[in-house]
Amino acid sequence: MVNQLAKQREILSVIDTLSGHYLQGKVRALRLAMIALLADGHLLLEDIPGLGKTTLALALSRALGLSFGRIQCTSDLLPSDITGLSIFDREQNNFRFIKGPIFNHILLVDEINRAMPKTQSAMLEAMEERKVTIEGTSYSLPHPFIVIATQNPLEQIGTYPLPESQLDRFLITTDIGYPPSQLEKDIIRDGGIRNKMIQIQPLLTLNDIELAKQAVATIQLNDKLVEYILAIAQASRGHKFIAAGISTRGAISMAAAARAAAYLDGRNYVIPEDVKLIAGPVAAHRLILRPEHRSLNHREVLLSIFNDVPVPLV
């Protein structure tokens, strides 16, 4: 337990350092990013351009000391631009596989919804199974592996909605939001932090991250909370506004994220507040609303479900 607490403090130091010196006003987004990493999931940052989505991913990769790959999505991006391709080596007289940017611990997929659906789907196997299959050969991805994707609002020109199957692969979806007025004033005066990124030194090792992930997996989730998560999922499936509710994968994701949230709070057990904390970021994007209700806010619909499901006493 003492060792677990020490690792937990090291994880929190990443959030504190980045939010205190480089990413002021982004504590919530940083915490959710760390929950995604510890729960072995992926993160989708959804907001308008210019609020620091890409900067957050870059800063996090440097602080974690992990290898980093970046894909700038455009309408002409090909699946092989992500996964890699085989080329003929004339000297060796055979084909040689050239790895794409997906073969990194952290993959930043910038403006993912500007890529064509076929290209978006190229990442499904990687996000689910941590491998890619090219020309019949499977290649394992490094561990840990996390996709941090950014997405602009769908009403912007040249964007394509992510298919439900791919949205379901993201453990957490969150926005960035505008900074507080005084902080935004300071940012305007001092300029952005891109030129300061080189100052960020690794605060963790691969071993630190693996030990923290192992500790998260041991966090206790008692039967009452399992039933609570199941009740939320089942209530979403029968809701009058929802065509397709939270899947079993979504319920598993809620449990995994709740364990990671408990770990960051220094507990070795989950409480109902952990489930409530992660419910919106984990479950809202998984809801498919009926056509006549698609103008509704997904998180508000999810909140109405929570209000109808009794909170267990643990």
PDB file of C-alpha atoms in Angstrom:
ATOM      1  CA  MET A   1       0.000   0.000   0.000  1.00  0.00           C
ATOM      2  CA  VAL A   2       2.890   2.364   0.829  1.00  0.00           C
ATOM      3  CA  ASN A   3       4.431   1.735  -2.597  1.00  0.00           C
ATOM      4  CA  GLN A   4       1.064   2.316  -4.265  1.00  0.00           C
ATOM      5  CA  LEU A   5       0.703   5.671  -2.519  1.00  0.00           C
ATOM      6  CA  ALA A   6       4.194   6.652  -3.616  1.00  0.00           C
ATOM      7  CA  LYS A   7       3.348   5.881  -7.242  1.00  0.00           C
ATOM      8  CA  GLN A   8       0.048   7.729  -6.885  1.00  0.00           C
ATOM      9  CA  ARG A   9       1.934  10.838  -5.736  1.00  0.00           C
ATOM     10  CA  GLU A  10       4.256  10.535  -8.742  1.00  0.00           C
ATOM     11  CA  ILE A  11       1.265  10.368 -11.087  1.00  0.00           C
ATOM     12  CA  LEU A  12      -0.304  13.405  -9.410  1.00  0.00           C
ATOM     13  CA  SER A  13       2.993  15.275  -9.742  1.00  0.00           C
ATOM     14  CA  VAL A  14       2.612  15.109 -13.528  1.00  0.00           C
ATOM     15  CA  ILE A  15      -0.818  16.739 -13.313  1.00  0.00           C
ATOM     16  CA  ASP A  16       0.386  19.342 -10.798  1.00  0.00           C
ATOM     17  CA  THR A  17       3.508  20.234 -12.773  1.00  0.00           C
ATOM     18  CA  LEU A  18       1.772  20.571 -16.114  1.00  0.00           C
ATOM     19  CA  SER A  19      -1.261  22.446 -14.759  1.00  0.00           C
ATOM     20  CA  GLY A  20       0.901  24.709 -12.598  1.00  0.00           C
ATOM     21  CA  HIS A  21       3.508  25.744 -15.181  1.00  0.00           C
ATOM     22  CA  TYR A  22       2.372  24.867 -18.691  1.00  0.00           C
ATOM     23  CA  LEU A  23      -1.328  24.090 -18.953  1.00  0.00           C
ATOM     24  CA  GLN A  24      -3.010  26.401 -16.472  1.00  0.00           C
ATOM     25  CA  GLY A  25      -6.759  25.974 -16.305  1.00  0.00           C
ATOM     26  CA  LYS A  26      -6.671  22.449 -17.751  1.00  0.00           C
ATOM     27  CA  VAL A  27      -6.570  20.376 -14.543  1.00  0.00           C
ATOM     28  CA  ARG A  28      -9.793  18.532 -15.364  1.00  0.00           C
ATOM     29  CA  ALA A  29      -8.656  17.593 -18.871  1.00  0.00           C
ATOM     30  CA  LEU A  30      -5.245  16.494 -17.577  1.00  0.00           C
ATOM     31  CA  ARG A  31      -6.826  14.364 -14.868  1.00  0.00           C
ATOM     32  CA  LEU A  32      -9.137  12.686 -17.371  1.00  0.00           C
ATOM     33  CA  ALA A  33      -6.165  12.048 -19.671  1.00  0.00           C
ATOM     34  CA  MET A  34      -4.347  10.356 -16.807  1.00  0.00           C
ATOM     35  CA  ILE A  35      -7.437   8.286 -15.984  1.00  0.00           C
ATOM     36  CA  ALA A  36      -7.544   7.129 -19.610  1.00  0.00           C
ATOM     37  CA  LEU A  37      -3.872   6.130 -19.474  1.00  0.00           C
ATOM     38  CA  LEU A  38      -4.190   4.277 -16.155  1.00  0.00           C
ATOM     39  CA  ALA A  39      -7.345   2.489 -17.300  1.00  0.00           C
ATOM     40  CA  ASP A  40      -5.653   1.411 -20.551  1.00  0.00           C
ATOM     41  CA  GLY A  41      -8.056   3.460 -22.669  1.00  0.00           C
ATOM     42  CA  HIS A  42      -8.066   6.213 -25.276  1.00  0.00           C
ATOM     43  CA  LEU A  43      -8.983   9.905 -25.073  1.00  0.00           C
ATOM     44  CA  LEU A  44     -10.996  12.102 -27.443  1.00  0.00           C
ATOM     45  CA  LEU A  45     -10.668  15.866 -26.961  1.00  0.00           C
ATOM     46  CA  GLU A  46     -13.601  17.625 -28.585  1.00  0.00           C
ATOM     47  CA  ASP A  47     -13.674  21.406 -28.867  1.00  0.00           C
ATOM     48  CA  ILE A  48     -13.178  24.315 -31.250  1.00  0.00           C
ATOM     49  CA  PRO A  49      -9.663  25.036 -32.600  1.00  0.00           C
ATOM     50  CA  GLY A  50      -7.263  27.149 -30.571  1.00  0.00           C
ATOM     51  CA  LEU A  51      -8.040  25.981 -27.023  1.00  0.00           C
ATOM     52  CA  GLY A  52      -4.973  23.816 -26.442  1.00  0.00           C
ATOM     53  CA  LYS A  53      -6.057  20.282 -27.384  1.00  0.00           C
ATOM     54  CA  THR A  54      -2.875  19.500 -29.310  1.00  0.00           C
ATOM     55  CA  THR A  55      -0.695  21.299 -26.779  1.00  0.00           C
ATOM     56  CA  LEU A  56      -2.110  19.161 -23.971  1.00  0.00           C
ATOM     57  CA  ALA A  57      -1.218  15.940 -25.806  1.00  0.00           C
ATOM     58  CA  LEU A  58       2.310  17.149 -26.593  1.00  0.00           C
ATOM     59  CA  ALA A  59       2.967  18.294 -23.020  1.00  0.00           C
ATOM     60  CA  LEU A  60       1.634  15.046 -21.561  1.00  0.00           C
ATOM     61  CA  SER A  61       3.858  12.914 -23.795  1.00  0.00           C
ATOM     62  CA  ARG A  62       6.972  14.822 -22.727  1.00  0.00           C
ATOM     63  CA  ALA A  63       6.112  14.646 -19.024  1.00  0.00           C
ATOM     64  CA  LEU A  64       5.449  10.908 -19.220  1.00  0.00           C
ATOM     65  CA  GLY A  65       8.655  10.221 -21.120  1.00  0.00           C
ATOM     66  CA  LEU A  66       6.860   8.110 -23.732  1.00  0.00           C
ATOM     67  CA  SER A  67       7.485   7.843 -27.454  1.00  0.00           C
ATOM     68  CA  PHE A  68       5.216  10.112 -29.449  1.00  0.00           C
ATOM     69  CA  GLY A  69       3.708   9.998 -32.918  1.00  0.00           C
ATOM     70  CA  ARG A  70       1.459  12.527 -34.607  1.00  0.00           C
ATOM     71  CA  ILE A  71      -0.998  12.332 -37.484  1.00  0.00           C
ATOM     72  CA  GLN A  72      -2.526  15.463 -38.986  1.00  0.00           C
ATOM     73  CA  CYS A  73      -5.781  14.289 -40.510  1.00  0.00           C
ATOM     74  CA  THR A  74      -6.886  15.559 -43.897  1.00  0.00           C
ATOM     75  CA  SER A  75      -9.419  14.327 -46.431  1.00  0.00           C
ATOM     76  CA  ASP A  76      -6.673  12.682 -48.513  1.00  0.00           C
ATOM     77  CA  LEU A  77      -5.017  10.828 -45.606  1.00  0.00           C
ATOM     78  CA  LEU A  78      -4.629   7.101 -46.347  1.00  0.00           C
ATOM     79  CA  PRO A  79      -4.746   4.184 -43.874  1.00  0.00           C
ATOM     80  CA  SER A  80      -1.119   3.373 -44.743  1.00  0.00           C
ATOM     81  CA  ASP A  81      -0.145   6.889 -43.598  1.00  0.00           C
ATOM     82  CA  ILE A  82      -1.170   5.746 -40.118  1.00  0.00           C
ATOM     83  CA  THR A  83      -0.164   2.092 -39.960  1.00  0.00           C
ATOM     84  CA  GLY A  84       2.774   1.985 -42.351  1.00  0.00           C
ATOM     85  CA  LEU A  85       3.383   0.074 -45.560  1.00  0.00           C
ATOM     86  CA  SER A  86       5.600  -2.504 -47.224  1.00  0.00           C
ATOM     87  CA  ILE A  87       8.129  -1.342 -49.790  1.00  0.00           C
ATOM     88  CA  PHE A  88      10.325  -3.384 -52.097  1.00  0.00           C
ATOM     89  CA  ASP A  89      13.994  -3.322 -51.079  1.00  0.00           C
ATOM     90  CA  ARG A  90      16.000  -3.811 -54.271  1.00  0.00           C
ATOM     91  CA  GLU A  91      19.225  -4.513 -52.394  1.00  0.00           C
ATOM     92  CA  GLN A  92      17.651  -7.305 -50.323  1.00  0.00           C
ATOM     93  CA  ASN A  93      15.311  -8.348 -53.145  1.00  0.00           C
ATOM     94  CA  ASN A  94      12.315  -8.543 -50.795  1.00  0.00           C
ATOM     95  CA  PHE A  95       9.616  -6.419 -49.209  1.00  0.00           C
ATOM     96  CA  ARG A  96      10.384  -4.463 -46.053  1.00  0.00           C
ATOM     97  CA  PHE A  97       7.766  -3.072 -43.680  1.00  0.00           C
ATOM     98  CA  ILE A  98       8.091   0.613 -42.773  1.00  0.00           C
ATOM     99  CA  LYS A  99       6.270   1.363 -39.533  1.00  0.00           C
ATOM    100  CA  GLY A 100       3.841   4.278 -39.418  1.00  0.00           C
ATOM    101  CA  PRO A 101       3.359   6.773 -36.573  1.00  0.00           C
ATOM    102  CA  ILE A 102       0.914   4.421 -34.854  1.00  0.00           C
ATOM    103  CA  PHE A 103       3.924   2.471 -33.511  1.00  0.00           C
ATOM    104  CA  ASN A 104       4.416   4.837 -30.549  1.00  0.00           C
ATOM    105  CA  HIS A 105       3.257   4.853 -26.941  1.00  0.00           C
ATOM    106  CA  ILE A 106       1.201   8.011 -27.472  1.00  0.00           C
ATOM    107  CA  LEU A 107      -0.437   8.662 -30.830  1.00  0.00           C
ATOM    108  CA  LEU A 108      -1.862  12.133 -31.354  1.00  0.00           C
ATOM    109  CA  VAL A 109      -4.512  12.055 -34.074  1.00  0.00           C
ATOM    110  CA  ASP A 110      -5.126  15.717 -34.767  1.00  0.00           C
ATOM    111  CA  GLU A 111      -8.577  16.665 -36.111  1.00  0.00           C
ATOM    112  CA  ILE A 112      -9.599  13.032 -36.502  1.00  0.00           C
ATOM    113  CA  ASN A 113     -12.960  13.920 -38.013  1.00  0.00           C
ATOM    114  CA  ARG A 114     -11.275  15.549 -41.022  1.00  0.00           C
ATOM    115  CA  ALA A 115     -10.157  12.098 -42.202  1.00  0.00           C
ATOM    116  CA  MET A 116     -12.411  10.018 -44.430  1.00  0.00           C
ATOM    117  CA  PRO A 117     -14.372   7.236 -42.663  1.00  0.00           C
ATOM    118  CA  LYS A 118     -12.218   4.518 -44.308  1.00  0.00           C
ATOM    119  CA  THR A 119      -9.089   6.098 -42.853  1.00  0.00           C
ATOM    120  CA  GLN A 120     -10.711   6.546 -39.438  1.00  0.00           C
ATOM    121  CA  SER A 121     -11.560   2.838 -39.355  1.00  0.00           C
ATOM    122  CA  ALA A 122      -7.892   1.935 -39.910  1.00  0.00           C
ATOM    123  CA  MET A 123      -7.339   2.536 -36.194  1.00  0.00           C
ATOM    124  CA  LEU A 124     -10.108   0.253 -34.893  1.00  0.00           C
ATOM    125  CA  GLU A 125      -7.944  -2.855 -34.533  1.00  0.00           C
ATOM    126  CA  ALA A 126      -5.095  -0.871 -32.986  1.00  0.00           C
ATOM    127  CA  MET A 127      -7.346   0.793 -30.413  1.00  0.00           C
ATOM    128  CA  GLU A 128      -9.028  -2.447 -29.382  1.00  0.00           C
ATOM    129  CA  GLU A 129      -6.336  -5.113 -29.693  1.00  0.00           C
ATOM    130  CA  ARG A 130      -3.098  -3.077 -29.550  1.00  0.00           C
ATOM    131  CA  LYS A 131      -1.931  -4.499 -32.869  1.00  0.00           C
ATOM    132  CA  VAL A 132      -2.249  -3.805 -36.578  1.00  0.00           C
ATOM    133  CA  THR A 133      -2.575  -6.321 -39.394  1.00  0.00           C
ATOM    134  CA  ILE A 134      -1.022  -5.375 -42.713  1.00  0.00           C
ATOM    135  CA  GLU A 135      -1.034  -7.675 -45.723  1.00  0.00           C
ATOM    136  CA  GLY A 136      -1.876 -10.642 -43.502  1.00  0.00           C
ATOM    137  CA  THR A 137       0.890 -10.005 -40.947  1.00  0.00           C
ATOM    138  CA  SER A 138       0.142  -8.783 -37.408  1.00  0.00           C
ATOM    139  CA  TYR A 139       2.416  -6.312 -35.654  1.00  0.00           C
ATOM    140  CA  SER A 140       2.167  -5.606 -31.927  1.00  0.00           C
ATOM    141  CA  LEU A 141       2.078  -2.018 -30.704  1.00  0.00           C
ATOM    142  CA  PRO A 142       4.182  -0.757 -27.791  1.00  0.00           C
ATOM    143  CA  HIS A 143       2.815  -0.918 -24.275  1.00  0.00           C
ATOM    144  CA  PRO A 144       1.335   1.283 -22.966  1.00  0.00           C
ATOM    145  CA  PHE A 145      -0.462   2.560 -26.047  1.00  0.00           C
ATOM    146  CA  ILE A 146      -2.949   5.430 -25.963  1.00  0.00           C
ATOM    147  CA  VAL A 147      -4.621   7.351 -28.768  1.00  0.00           C
ATOM    148  CA  ILE A 148      -5.247  11.003 -27.956  1.00  0.00           C
ATOM    149  CA  ALA A 149      -7.476  12.304 -30.725  1.00  0.00           C
ATOM    150  CA  THR A 150      -8.763  15.830 -31.211  1.00  0.00           C
ATOM    151  CA  GLN A 151     -12.025  16.617 -32.909  1.00  0.00           C
ATOM    152  CA  ASN A 152     -13.572  19.851 -34.132  1.00  0.00           C
ATOM    153  CA  PRO A 153     -17.337  20.471 -34.001  1.00  0.00           C
ATOM    154  CA  LEU A 154     -19.164  18.669 -36.798  1.00  0.00           C
ATOM    155  CA  GLU A 155     -20.692  21.835 -38.192  1.00  0.00           C
ATOM    156  CA  GLN A 156     -17.267  22.997 -39.357  1.00  0.00           C
ATOM    157  CA  ILE A 157     -16.454  22.637 -43.062  1.00  0.00           C
ATOM    158  CA  GLY A 158     -14.732  19.428 -44.150  1.00  0.00           C
ATOM    159  CA  THR A 159     -15.511  17.219 -41.150  1.00  0.00           C
ATOM    160  CA  TYR A 160     -16.977  13.725 -41.033  1.00  0.00           C
ATOM    161  CA  PRO A 161     -18.797  12.243 -38.026  1.00  0.00           C
ATOM    162  CA  LEU A 162     -16.998   9.387 -36.278  1.00  0.00           C
ATOM    163  CA  PRO A 163     -18.866   6.070 -36.614  1.00  0.00           C
ATOM    164  CA  GLU A 164     -20.410   4.715 -33.431  1.00  0.00           C
ATOM    165  CA  SER A 165     -18.047   1.726 -33.461  1.00  0.00           C
ATOM    166  CA  GLN A 166     -15.042   4.043 -33.274  1.00  0.00           C
ATOM    167  CA  LEU A 167     -16.546   6.397 -30.698  1.00  0.00           C
ATOM    168  CA  ASP A 168     -17.093   3.331 -28.527  1.00  0.00           C
ATOM    169  CA  ARG A 169     -13.315   2.664 -28.610  1.00  0.00           C
ATOM    170  CA  PHE A 170     -12.626   5.921 -26.773  1.00  0.00           C
ATOM    171  CA  LEU A 171     -12.721   5.425 -23.020  1.00  0.00           C
ATOM    172  CA  ILE A 172     -13.173   9.150 -22.367  1.00  0.00           C
ATOM    173  CA  THR A 173     -14.445  12.113 -24.351  1.00  0.00           C
ATOM    174  CA  THR A 174     -14.085  15.613 -22.939  1.00  0.00           C
ATOM    175  CA  ASP A 175     -13.823  19.226 -23.990  1.00  0.00           C
ATOM    176  CA  ILE A 176     -11.142  21.762 -23.063  1.00  0.00           C
ATOM    177  CA  GLY A 177     -13.203  24.902 -22.579  1.00  0.00           C
ATOM    178  CA  TYR A 178     -12.143  28.527 -22.458  1.00  0.00           C
ATOM    179  CA  PRO A 179      -9.715  29.528 -19.687  1.00  0.00           C
ATOM    180  CA  PRO A 180     -10.869  31.898 -16.922  1.00  0.00           C
ATOM    181  CA  SER A 181     -10.760  35.546 -17.960  1.00  0.00           C
ATOM    182  CA  GLN A 182      -7.684  36.519 -15.921  1.00  0.00           C
ATOM    183  CA  LEU A 183      -5.774  33.467 -17.091  1.00  0.00           C
ATOM    184  CA  GLU A 184      -6.724  34.139 -20.714  1.00  0.00           C
ATOM    185  CA  LYS A 185      -5.500  37.706 -20.278  1.00  0.00           C
ATOM    186  CA  ASP A 186      -2.126  36.385 -19.053  1.00  0.00           C
ATOM    187  CA  ILE A 187      -1.941  33.963 -21.998  1.00  0.00           C
ATOM    188  CA  ILE A 188      -2.666  36.749 -24.474  1.00  0.00           C
ATOM    189  CA  ARG A 189       0.051  38.910 -22.897  1.00  0.00           C
ATOM    190  CA  ASP A 190       2.714  36.186 -22.610  1.00  0.00           C
ATOM    191  CA  GLY A 191       1.881  34.205 -25.734  1.00  0.00           C
ATOM    192  CA  GLY A 192       1.437  30.442 -26.116  1.00  0.00           C
ATOM    193  CA  ILE A 193       3.609  27.772 -24.539  1.00  0.00           C
ATOM    194  CA  ARG A 194       4.711  25.890 -27.674  1.00  0.00           C
ATOM    195  CA  ASN A 195       8.208  27.392 -27.391  1.00  0.00           C
ATOM    196  CA  LYS A 196       8.365  26.258 -23.749  1.00  0.00           C
ATOM    197  CA  MET A 197       7.549  22.621 -24.473  1.00  0.00           C
ATOM    198  CA  ILE A 198      11.209  21.697 -24.726  1.00  0.00           C
ATOM    199  CA  GLN A 199      11.579  22.594 -21.045  1.00  0.00           C
ATOM    200  CA  ILE A 200       9.252  19.790 -19.955  1.00  0.00           C
ATOM    201  CA  GLN A 201      11.322  16.932 -18.577  1.00  0.00           C
ATOM    202  CA  PRO A 202      10.110  13.333 -18.090  1.00  0.00           C
ATOM    203  CA  LEU A 203       8.636  12.896 -14.618  1.00  0.00           C
ATOM    204  CA  LEU A 204       7.897   9.169 -14.873  1.00  0.00           C
ATOM    205  CA  THR A 205       9.476   6.057 -16.333  1.00  0.00           C
ATOM    206  CA  LEU A 206       7.813   3.235 -18.240  1.00  0.00           C
ATOM    207  CA  ASN A 207       8.156   1.105 -15.123  1.00  0.00           C
ATOM    208  CA  ASP A 208       6.400   3.768 -13.014  1.00  0.00           C
ATOM    209  CA  ILE A 209       3.459   3.796 -15.397  1.00  0.00           C
ATOM    210  CA  GLU A 210       3.221   0.005 -15.512  1.00  0.00           C
ATOM    211  CA  LEU A 211       3.284  -0.262 -11.714  1.00  0.00           C
ATOM    212  CA  ALA A 212       0.573   2.388 -11.441  1.00  0.00           C
ATOM    213  CA  LYS A 213      -1.598   0.552 -13.997  1.00  0.00           C
ATOM    214  CA  GLN A 214      -1.140  -2.679 -12.044  1.00  0.00           C
ATOM    215  CA  ALA A 215      -2.191  -0.898  -8.850  1.00  0.00           C
ATOM    216  CA  VAL A 216      -5.313   0.484 -10.540  1.00  0.00           C
ATOM    217  CA  ALA A 217      -6.315  -3.038 -11.582  1.00  0.00           C
ATOM    218  CA  THR A 218      -6.340  -4.093  -7.911  1.00  0.00           C
ATOM    219  CA  ILE A 219      -8.692  -1.298  -6.755  1.00  0.00           C
ATOM    220  CA  GLN A 220     -11.731  -2.872  -5.103  1.00  0.00           C
ATOM    221  CA  LEU A 221     -15.122  -2.558  -6.794  1.00  0.00           C
ATOM    222  CA  ASN A 222     -17.728  -4.184  -4.578  1.00  0.00           C
ATOM    223  CA  ASP A 223     -20.870  -5.941  -5.772  1.00  0.00           C
ATOM    224  CA  LYS A 224     -23.157  -3.020  -4.918  1.00  0.00           C
ATOM    225  CA  LEU A 225     -21.208  -0.705  -7.205  1.00  0.00           C
ATOM    226  CA  VAL A 226     -21.120  -3.329  -9.949  1.00  0.00           C
ATOM    227  CA  GLU A 227     -24.916  -3.494  -9.678  1.00  0.00           C
ATOM    228  CA  TYR A 228     -25.035   0.329  -9.698  1.00  0.00           C
ATOM    229  CA  ILE A 229     -23.074   0.523 -12.969  1.00  0.00           C
ATOM    230  CA  LEU A 230     -25.231  -2.227 -14.477  1.00  0.00           C
ATOM    231  CA  ALA A 231     -28.420  -0.417 -13.404  1.00  0.00           C
ATOM    232  CA  ILE A 232     -27.213   2.783 -15.116  1.00  0.00           C
ATOM    233  CA  ALA A 233     -26.432   0.879 -18.318  1.00  0.00           C
ATOM    234  CA  GLN A 234     -29.802  -0.905 -18.302  1.00  0.00           C
ATOM    235  CA  ALA A 235     -31.676   2.339 -17.589  1.00  0.00           C
ATOM    236  CA  SER A 236     -29.993   3.957 -20.604  1.00  0.00           C
ATOM    237  CA  ARG A 237     -31.151   1.113 -22.845  1.00  0.00           C
ATOM    238  CA  GLY A 238     -34.789   1.654 -21.927  1.00  0.00           C
ATOM    239  CA  HIS A 239     -34.786   5.454 -21.904  1.00  0.00           C
ATOM    240  CA  LYS A 240     -37.450   7.114 -24.053  1.00  0.00           C
ATOM    241  CA  PHE A 241     -34.946   9.477 -25.731  1.00  0.00           C
ATOM    242  CA  ILE A 242     -32.298   6.828 -26.484  1.00  0.00           C
ATOM    243  CA  ALA A 243     -32.175   4.432 -29.434  1.00  0.00           C
ATOM    244  CA  ALA A 244     -29.075   2.573 -28.207  1.00  0.00           C
ATOM    245  CA  GLY A 245     -27.806   2.902 -24.666  1.00  0.00           C
ATOM    246  CA  ILE A 246     -24.596   2.007 -22.838  1.00  0.00           C
ATOM    247  CA  SER A 247     -23.168  -1.291 -24.088  1.00  0.00           C
ATOM    248  CA  THR A 248     -21.411  -3.924 -22.004  1.00  0.00           C
ATOM    249  CA  ARG A 249     -18.128  -2.438 -23.229  1.00  0.00           C
ATOM    250  CA  GLY A 250     -19.323   0.938 -21.958  1.00  0.00           C
ATOM    251  CA  ALA A 251     -20.148  -0.518 -18.529  1.00  0.00           C
ATOM    252  CA  ILE A 252     -16.709  -2.163 -18.350  1.00  0.00           C
ATOM    253  CA  SER A 253     -15.173   1.206 -19.248  1.00  0.00           C
ATOM    254  CA  MET A 254     -17.086   2.932 -16.454  1.00  0.00           C
ATOM    255  CA  ALA A 255     -15.735   0.406 -13.947  1.00  0.00           C
ATOM    256  CA  ALA A 256     -12.159   0.778 -15.215  1.00  0.00           C
ATOM    257  CA  ALA A 257     -12.289   4.581 -15.171  1.00  0.00           C
ATOM    258  CA  ALA A 258     -13.864   4.601 -11.680  1.00  0.00           C
ATOM    259  CA  ARG A 259     -10.961   2.474 -10.408  1.00  0.00           C
ATOM    260  CA  ALA A 260      -8.466   4.925 -11.902  1.00  0.00           C
ATOM    261  CA  ALA A 261     -10.320   7.881 -10.362  1.00  0.00           C
ATOM    262  CA  ALA A 262     -10.241   6.194  -6.946  1.00  0.00           C
ATOM    263  CA  TYR A 263      -6.502   5.568  -7.351  1.00  0.00           C
ATOM    264  CA  LEU A 264      -5.828   9.240  -8.082  1.00  0.00           C
ATOM    265  CA  ASP A 265      -7.725  10.102  -4.893  1.00  0.00           C
ATOM    266  CA  GLY A 266      -5.486   7.773  -2.885  1.00  0.00           C
ATOM    267  CA  ARG A 267      -8.074   5.081  -2.184  1.00  0.00           C
ATOM    268  CA  ASN A 268      -7.878   1.345  -2.854  1.00  0.00           C
ATOM    269  CA  TYR A 269     -11.653   1.082  -3.278  1.00  0.00           C
ATOM    270  CA  VAL A 270     -14.297   2.715  -5.473  1.00  0.00           C
ATOM    271  CA  ILE A 271     -17.133   4.822  -4.055  1.00  0.00           C
ATOM    272  CA  PRO A 272     -20.326   6.004  -5.832  1.00  0.00           C
ATOM    273  CA  GLU A 273     -18.823   9.475  -6.294  1.00  0.00           C
ATOM    274  CA  ASP A 274     -16.095   7.965  -8.490  1.00  0.00           C
ATOM    275  CA  VAL A 275     -18.748   6.513 -10.794  1.00  0.00           C
ATOM    276  CA  LYS A 276     -20.591   9.830 -10.931  1.00  0.00           C
ATOM    277  CA  LEU A 277     -17.336  11.703 -11.635  1.00  0.00           C
ATOM    278  CA  ILE A 278     -16.430   9.658 -14.698  1.00  0.00           C
ATOM    279  CA  ALA A 279     -19.954   8.899 -15.981  1.00  0.00           C
ATOM    280  CA  GLY A 280     -20.264  11.887 -18.315  1.00  0.00           C
ATOM    281  CA  PRO A 281     -16.813  11.613 -19.938  1.00  0.00           C
ATOM    282  CA  VAL A 282     -17.067   7.809 -20.243  1.00  0.00           C
ATOM    283  CA  ALA A 283     -20.709   7.199 -21.134  1.00  0.00           C
ATOM    284  CA  ALA A 284     -22.267  10.278 -22.765  1.00  0.00           C
ATOM    285  CA  HIS A 285     -20.609   9.816 -26.174  1.00  0.00           C
ATOM    286  CA  ARG A 286     -21.813   6.194 -26.285  1.00  0.00           C
ATOM    287  CA  LEU A 287     -25.494   7.148 -26.257  1.00  0.00           C
ATOM    288  CA  ILE A 288     -27.293   7.099 -29.605  1.00  0.00           C
ATOM    289  CA  LEU A 289     -30.351   9.317 -29.378  1.00  0.00           C
ATOM    290  CA  ARG A 290     -33.541   8.743 -31.332  1.00  0.00           C
ATOM    291  CA  PRO A 291     -33.785  10.892 -34.506  1.00  0.00           C
ATOM    292  CA  GLU A 292     -36.410  13.205 -33.011  1.00  0.00           C
ATOM    293  CA  HIS A 293     -34.218  13.846 -29.931  1.00  0.00           C
ATOM    294  CA  ARG A 294     -30.779  14.286 -31.502  1.00  0.00           C
ATOM    295  CA  SER A 295     -30.761  17.990 -30.714  1.00  0.00           C
ATOM    296  CA  LEU A 296     -30.617  17.166 -26.996  1.00  0.00           C
ATOM    297  CA  ASN A 297     -27.402  17.312 -24.986  1.00  0.00           C
ATOM    298  CA  HIS A 298     -26.083  13.789 -24.363  1.00  0.00           C
ATOM    299  CA  ARG A 299     -24.779  14.657 -20.907  1.00  0.00           C
ATOM    300  CA  GLU A 300     -28.091  16.112 -19.803  1.00  0.00           C
ATOM    301  CA  VAL A 301     -29.852  12.925 -20.931  1.00  0.00           C
ATOM    302  CA  LEU A 302     -27.289  10.894 -18.987  1.00  0.00           C
ATOM    303  CA  LEU A 303     -27.831  13.075 -15.920  1.00  0.00           C
ATOM    304  CA  SER A 304     -31.557  12.332 -16.044  1.00  0.00           C
ATOM    305  CA  ILE A 305     -30.691   8.610 -15.998  1.00  0.00           C
ATOM    306  CA  PHE A 306     -28.505   9.081 -12.930  1.00  0.00           C
ATOM    307  CA  ASN A 307     -31.324  10.901 -11.162  1.00  0.00           C
ATOM    308  CA  ASP A 308     -33.558   7.866 -11.675  1.00  0.00           C
ATOM    309  CA  VAL A 309     -31.080   5.220 -10.473  1.00  0.00           C
ATOM    310  CA  PRO A 310     -30.763   4.903  -6.653  1.00  0.00           C
ATOM    311  CA  VAL A 311     -27.267   5.434  -5.275  1.00  0.00           C
ATOM    312  CA  PRO A 312     -26.125   2.391  -3.255  1.00  0.00           C
ATOM    313  CA  LEU A 313     -25.030   2.672   0.340  1.00  0.00           C
ATOM    314  CA  VAL A 314     -21.496   1.302   0.617  1.00  0.00           C
TER     315      VAL A 314
END
